[in-house]
Short mmCIF file of C-alpha atoms in Angstrom, two decimals:
data_model
loop_
_atom_site.label_atom_id
_atom_site.label_comp_id
_atom_site.label_asym_id
_atom_site.label_seq_id
_atom_site.Cartn_x
_atom_site.Cartn_y
_atom_site.Cartn_z
CA UNK A 283 41.83 1.57 2.48
CA UNK A 284 42.92 -1.86 0.13
CA UNK A 285 45.39 -1.00 -2.64
CA UNK A 286 45.36 -2.13 -6.55
CA UNK A 287 49.00 -2.50 -7.89
CA UNK A 288 50.95 -2.96 -10.98
CA UNK A 289 53.83 -5.92 -10.30
CA UNK A 290 56.85 -5.86 -12.90
CA UNK A 291 56.48 -6.83 -16.28
CA UNK A 292 58.39 -10.20 -15.62
CA UNK A 293 59.06 -10.62 -19.71
CA UNK A 294 60.98 -9.01 -22.43
CA UNK A 295 58.59 -6.95 -24.52
CA UNK A 296 60.36 -3.89 -26.88
CA UNK A 297 60.85 -0.87 -25.57
CA UNK A 298 58.31 0.83 -27.57
CA UNK A 299 55.62 -1.87 -25.99
CA UNK A 300 56.85 -0.92 -22.86
CA UNK A 301 56.48 2.80 -23.97
CA UNK A 302 53.20 2.57 -25.15
CA UNK A 303 51.96 0.12 -21.90
CA UNK A 304 53.07 2.68 -18.96
CA UNK A 305 51.38 5.04 -20.71
CA UNK A 306 48.07 3.68 -21.04
CA UNK A 307 48.72 2.73 -17.24
CA UNK A 308 49.10 6.28 -15.99
CA UNK A 309 46.67 8.00 -18.17
CA UNK A 310 44.24 5.11 -18.08
CA UNK A 311 44.00 2.44 -15.42
CA UNK A 312 42.63 2.53 -11.35
CA UNK A 313 45.60 1.28 -9.72
CA UNK A 314 47.30 2.68 -7.05
CA UNK A 315 51.18 1.47 -7.49
CA UNK A 316 53.19 0.56 -10.14
CA UNK A 317 56.60 -1.71 -9.73
CA UNK A 318 58.82 -1.18 -12.66
CA UNK A 319 62.04 -2.44 -13.20
CA UNK A 320 63.99 -5.55 -14.59
CA UNK A 321 63.20 -8.86 -12.61
CA UNK A 322 64.52 -11.81 -14.33
CA UNK A 323 67.30 -11.59 -16.94
CA UNK A 324 69.89 -8.71 -16.64
CA UNK A 325 69.94 -8.84 -20.39
CA UNK A 326 66.71 -7.08 -20.94
CA UNK A 327 67.55 -4.32 -18.86
CA UNK A 328 69.68 -2.01 -21.50
CA UNK A 329 66.80 -2.31 -24.10
CA UNK A 330 64.54 -0.35 -21.41
CA UNK A 331 66.20 1.48 -18.55
CA UNK A 332 66.99 4.59 -20.73
CA UNK A 333 63.17 5.14 -20.59
CA UNK A 334 62.32 4.89 -16.45
CA UNK A 335 63.23 8.44 -15.21
CA UNK A 336 60.30 9.70 -17.97
CA UNK A 337 57.93 6.36 -17.34
CA UNK A 338 58.50 7.14 -13.66
CA UNK A 339 57.22 10.72 -14.41
CA UNK A 340 54.22 10.53 -16.03
CA UNK A 341 53.23 7.81 -13.61
CA UNK A 342 53.42 9.82 -10.48
CA UNK A 343 51.96 12.65 -12.31
CA UNK A 344 49.06 10.68 -13.06
CA UNK A 345 48.72 9.74 -9.23
CA UNK A 346 50.92 6.40 -8.80
CA UNK A 347 53.15 5.27 -6.23
CA UNK A 348 56.60 3.81 -8.41
CA UNK A 349 58.25 1.42 -7.00
CA UNK A 350 61.48 -0.14 -7.96
CA UNK A 351 61.88 -3.86 -8.27
CA UNK A 352 65.95 -5.65 -8.05
CA UNK A 353 66.24 -8.67 -9.89
CA UNK A 354 65.22 -11.86 -8.71
CA UNK A 355 68.69 -13.66 -9.57
CA UNK A 356 72.11 -12.31 -8.82
CA UNK A 357 75.00 -14.20 -10.20
CA UNK A 358 77.29 -11.74 -12.28
CA UNK A 359 79.37 -8.63 -11.10
CA UNK A 360 77.27 -6.60 -13.86
CA UNK A 361 74.28 -8.03 -11.03
CA UNK A 362 75.73 -7.15 -8.12
CA UNK A 363 76.30 -3.53 -9.30
CA UNK A 364 73.28 -3.30 -10.79
CA UNK A 365 71.49 -4.50 -7.19
CA UNK A 366 73.66 -2.39 -5.58
CA UNK A 367 73.08 0.61 -7.59
CA UNK A 368 69.50 0.06 -6.90
CA UNK A 369 69.96 -0.68 -3.57
CA UNK A 370 71.47 2.91 -2.58
CA UNK A 371 68.71 4.60 -4.59
CA UNK A 372 66.60 7.04 -1.51
CA UNK A 373 63.54 7.57 -4.06
CA UNK A 374 61.31 5.54 -5.14
CA UNK A 375 60.89 3.19 -2.76
CA UNK A 376 62.72 -0.09 -3.62
CA UNK A 377 61.28 -3.80 -4.04
CA UNK A 378 64.19 -6.70 -3.09
CA UNK A 379 63.90 -9.77 -4.59
CA UNK A 380 66.68 -11.33 -3.69
CA UNK A 381 69.36 -12.02 -1.01
CA UNK A 382 72.11 -9.70 -2.09
CA UNK A 383 69.91 -7.07 -2.55
CA UNK A 384 69.07 -7.01 1.56
CA UNK A 385 72.93 -6.80 1.93
CA UNK A 386 74.01 -4.15 0.55
CA UNK A 387 70.24 -1.81 1.11
CA UNK A 388 71.02 -2.92 5.28
CA UNK A 389 68.36 -1.80 7.52
CA UNK A 390 67.45 1.46 5.34
CA UNK A 391 63.67 1.11 4.70
CA UNK A 392 62.56 -1.12 1.54
CA UNK A 393 60.26 -4.08 0.23
CA UNK A 394 60.43 -7.38 -0.51
CA UNK A 395 59.59 -9.06 -3.19
CA UNK A 396 57.51 -12.62 -3.82
CA UNK A 397 61.09 -13.84 -4.52
CA UNK A 398 62.01 -13.58 -1.06
CA UNK A 399 59.82 -16.65 0.44
CA UNK A 400 58.43 -14.96 3.52
CA UNK A 401 56.56 -17.70 4.41
CA UNK A 402 56.00 -17.30 8.50
CA UNK A 403 56.29 -15.02 11.21
CA UNK A 404 59.52 -15.43 12.03
CA UNK A 405 60.81 -14.38 8.67
CA UNK A 406 58.76 -11.39 8.37
CA UNK A 407 59.96 -10.62 12.28
CA UNK A 408 63.62 -10.88 10.42
CA UNK A 409 62.21 -9.00 7.00
CA UNK A 410 60.99 -6.68 9.39
CA UNK A 411 64.23 -5.56 12.26
CA UNK A 412 66.53 -5.49 8.49
CA UNK A 413 64.31 -2.43 7.31
CA UNK A 414 61.32 -4.27 5.22
CA UNK A 415 58.18 -1.92 5.32
CA UNK A 416 56.47 -3.74 3.29
CA UNK A 417 55.90 -7.38 2.01
CA UNK A 418 55.03 -9.25 -1.15
CA UNK A 419 54.02 -12.90 0.08
CA UNK A 420 54.67 -16.09 -2.59
CA UNK A 421 51.76 -17.31 -4.82
CA UNK A 422 51.60 -20.54 -3.22
CA UNK A 423 50.43 -19.66 -0.11
CA UNK A 424 47.34 -20.76 1.45
CA UNK A 425 44.48 -18.94 2.66
CA UNK A 426 45.57 -19.86 6.46
CA UNK A 427 48.93 -19.10 6.21
CA UNK A 428 48.32 -15.89 4.28
CA UNK A 429 45.86 -15.14 7.65
CA UNK A 430 48.68 -15.69 10.45
CA UNK A 431 51.58 -13.74 7.51
CA UNK A 432 49.51 -10.81 7.38
CA UNK A 433 48.92 -10.84 10.98
CA UNK A 434 51.94 -11.00 11.93
CA UNK A 435 53.21 -8.33 9.44
CA UNK A 436 50.50 -5.82 10.30
CA UNK A 437 50.97 -6.46 13.94
CA UNK A 438 54.78 -5.10 12.73
CA UNK A 439 53.59 -2.78 10.98
CA UNK A 440 53.97 -3.57 7.32
CA UNK A 441 52.26 -3.62 4.45
CA UNK A 442 50.81 -6.71 2.92
CA UNK A 443 50.76 -7.80 -0.76
CA UNK A 444 48.97 -10.71 -2.40
CA UNK A 445 49.41 -11.36 -6.22
CA UNK A 446 45.60 -11.70 -7.38
CA UNK A 447 45.90 -11.86 -11.35
CA UNK A 448 48.93 -13.46 -13.75
CA UNK A 449 50.88 -16.00 -14.02
CA UNK A 450 52.67 -17.46 -10.66
CA UNK A 451 55.98 -17.70 -10.87
CA UNK A 452 57.12 -21.18 -9.47
CA UNK A 453 61.18 -21.30 -9.75
CA UNK A 454 63.96 -19.17 -10.74
CA UNK A 455 67.25 -21.15 -12.65
CA UNK A 456 70.68 -20.56 -13.70
CA UNK A 457 69.56 -22.10 -17.07
CA UNK A 458 67.78 -19.85 -19.44
CA UNK A 459 65.22 -22.56 -20.75
CA UNK A 460 64.41 -20.04 -23.28
CA UNK A 461 67.73 -19.81 -24.82
CA UNK A 462 68.13 -24.04 -24.58
CA UNK A 463 64.85 -24.75 -26.27
CA UNK A 464 66.44 -22.59 -29.11
CA UNK A 465 69.00 -24.65 -29.28
CA UNK A 466 71.49 -21.43 -27.95
CA UNK A 467 73.98 -20.65 -25.12
CA UNK A 468 72.70 -18.29 -22.02
CA UNK A 469 75.38 -16.16 -23.39
CA UNK A 470 74.30 -16.09 -26.88
CA UNK A 471 70.77 -16.28 -26.71
CA UNK A 472 70.24 -13.72 -29.50
CA UNK A 473 66.87 -11.83 -27.25
CA UNK A 474 64.49 -15.66 -28.51
CA UNK A 475 62.78 -14.49 -25.05
CA UNK A 476 61.02 -12.02 -27.06
CA UNK A 477 59.41 -13.98 -29.54
CA UNK A 478 57.21 -15.13 -26.10
CA UNK A 479 55.16 -11.78 -24.90
CA UNK A 480 53.12 -14.34 -22.81
CA UNK A 481 56.12 -16.80 -22.37
CA UNK A 482 57.10 -19.98 -23.95
CA UNK A 483 54.38 -22.80 -23.23
CA UNK A 484 56.03 -25.66 -22.04
CA UNK A 485 54.33 -29.16 -22.81
CA UNK A 486 53.47 -32.64 -21.88
CA UNK A 487 54.74 -35.37 -23.85
CA UNK A 488 51.35 -35.31 -25.19
CA UNK A 489 50.90 -31.75 -26.32
CA UNK A 490 49.05 -30.71 -23.21
CA UNK A 491 50.87 -27.14 -21.79
CA UNK A 492 51.87 -27.44 -18.74
CA UNK A 493 53.72 -24.67 -17.86
CA UNK A 494 55.66 -21.64 -18.98
CA UNK A 495 59.07 -20.36 -19.73
CA UNK A 496 59.85 -16.93 -19.86
CA UNK A 497 64.02 -17.05 -19.54
CA UNK A 498 65.15 -18.37 -16.79
CA UNK A 499 61.88 -18.17 -14.91
CA UNK A 500 59.32 -21.02 -14.48
CA UNK A 501 55.64 -19.93 -14.18
CA UNK A 502 52.08 -21.40 -14.25
CA UNK A 503 50.49 -21.89 -17.61
CA UNK A 504 47.02 -20.68 -16.00
CA UNK A 505 46.16 -16.99 -14.81
CA UNK A 506 46.52 -17.43 -10.77
CA UNK A 507 42.70 -15.29 -10.58
CA UNK A 508 41.57 -14.41 -7.16
CA UNK A 509 39.17 -11.88 -7.94
CA UNK A 510 35.95 -13.50 -5.75
CA UNK A 511 38.91 -13.88 -2.76
CA UNK A 512 39.75 -10.49 -2.73
CA UNK A 513 37.11 -9.79 -0.10
CA UNK A 514 38.50 -12.32 2.23
CA UNK A 515 42.11 -11.11 1.45
CA UNK A 516 40.47 -7.82 2.86
CA UNK A 517 39.02 -8.77 5.42
CA UNK A 518 42.11 -10.86 7.63
CA UNK A 519 44.44 -7.53 7.07
CA UNK A 520 45.61 -7.97 3.19
CA UNK A 521 46.62 -3.87 1.79
CA UNK A 522 47.82 -4.54 -1.24
CA UNK A 523 46.29 -6.89 -3.91
CA UNK A 524 48.87 -7.51 -6.89
CA UNK A 525 48.42 -7.62 -10.47
CA UNK A 526 50.82 -9.15 -12.56
CA UNK A 527 51.15 -7.73 -16.57
CA UNK A 528 50.23 -9.98 -19.08
CA UNK A 529 49.46 -9.91 -22.92
CA UNK A 530 45.86 -9.01 -22.57
CA UNK A 531 44.13 -5.53 -22.41
CA UNK A 532 45.66 -5.08 -18.49
CA UNK A 533 43.35 -1.50 -18.50
CA UNK A 534 40.76 -3.55 -19.08
CA UNK A 535 41.51 -5.73 -16.02
CA UNK A 536 42.67 -3.32 -13.67
CA UNK A 537 39.27 -2.04 -14.04
CA UNK A 538 37.69 -5.11 -13.99
CA UNK A 539 39.54 -5.89 -10.44
CA UNK A 540 38.92 -2.04 -9.25
CA UNK A 541 35.45 -2.55 -9.64
CA UNK A 542 34.87 -5.60 -8.11
CA UNK A 543 37.03 -4.32 -5.07
CA UNK A 544 35.12 -1.35 -4.74
CA UNK A 545 32.10 -3.21 -4.92
CA UNK A 546 30.91 -1.28 -8.63
CA UNK A 547 30.18 -4.60 -10.02
CA UNK A 548 29.02 -8.14 -8.69
CA UNK A 549 31.85 -10.82 -8.43
CA UNK A 550 29.62 -13.10 -10.98
CA UNK A 551 29.79 -10.38 -13.73
CA UNK A 552 33.24 -9.09 -12.68
CA UNK A 553 35.00 -12.48 -13.47
CA UNK A 554 32.91 -13.25 -16.51
CA UNK A 555 34.36 -9.63 -17.61
CA UNK A 556 37.74 -11.19 -16.54
CA UNK A 557 36.96 -14.53 -18.79
CA UNK A 558 36.07 -11.79 -21.56
CA UNK A 559 39.24 -10.52 -21.66
CA UNK A 560 41.22 -13.22 -21.68
CA UNK A 561 40.29 -15.10 -23.91
CA UNK A 562 40.68 -18.72 -23.71
CA UNK A 563 43.40 -18.54 -20.88
CA UNK A 564 42.85 -21.25 -17.93
CA UNK A 565 42.12 -19.49 -14.56
CA UNK A 566 43.58 -21.09 -11.00
CA UNK A 567 43.77 -20.81 -7.27
CA UNK A 568 44.49 -24.26 -6.12
CA UNK A 569 47.36 -22.97 -4.21
CA UNK A 570 45.11 -20.89 -2.37
CA UNK A 571 42.44 -23.25 -1.10
CA UNK A 572 45.73 -25.62 -0.37
CA UNK A 573 45.26 -27.46 -3.66
CA UNK A 574 47.49 -28.25 -6.54
CA UNK A 575 48.18 -24.92 -7.90
CA UNK A 576 46.82 -25.38 -11.19
CA UNK A 577 43.45 -25.86 -10.21
CA UNK A 578 39.92 -23.94 -10.23
CA UNK A 579 38.40 -24.42 -7.42
CA UNK A 580 34.75 -22.55 -6.81
CA UNK A 581 34.14 -20.90 -3.71
CA UNK A 582 31.66 -22.84 -2.56
CA UNK A 583 33.91 -25.25 -2.19
CA UNK A 584 35.97 -23.68 0.12
CA UNK A 585 33.09 -24.26 2.98
#
């Protein structure tokens, strides 16, 4: 059975907002697995780390599997220590998003996150030899590459995950764009990213939104939406479908995807429900069809 997962929060949400969010996820959301942890900026972690034990316990009481995700970028001593501390854990499962995590984890079991660029069969085979039990593929892979990568991973006994909702992560950088945009340095950012719960719009010279900035991360302006493509993903062997938390009603989003996945609603009705939930946010699936990522391609056009 294909599982529905919730990825880690990418944004700097307040501790109170996170607590409320995960309480609803535990009590009301039909997802099977939940990823927790700070993946973007180590400076944010102290704001919510103290809540992790209670959040994990509540999610597990609700029957969810919990996985802890590592930082996508490791540069500082405190980041190396945080990554090493996470890699030393026996439970919950961990998801590694940086080569530093692989180094300190050794060959002990772990998951591979979408920042690790598992683009081909050789890479996936190498990761499996290092102890990977599960891989979340990068969002920019087209359908044909997903099928090839999934077969390679499944032949090795690995679980395979694909993001089906939420902004695509396009890049991470040593520089904090959020701080720079407000005339601040990375070390004195004053956590300005907390003002943008769904990322900061980056516009063209004629004021058209084109990307989103989230601290050191660059994201797509649109939400990836592969709800119509879920049956195809399942048919090629994808075992897990990931929803990324956005500043919308994620309980309603998860229910919509679950209903479509379980065939209790048809794709057309589910897509309309998703548009109603997300308002005027544009949807995209261009990467899946081998085109520019921001494009929205109708399934009929895929042939």
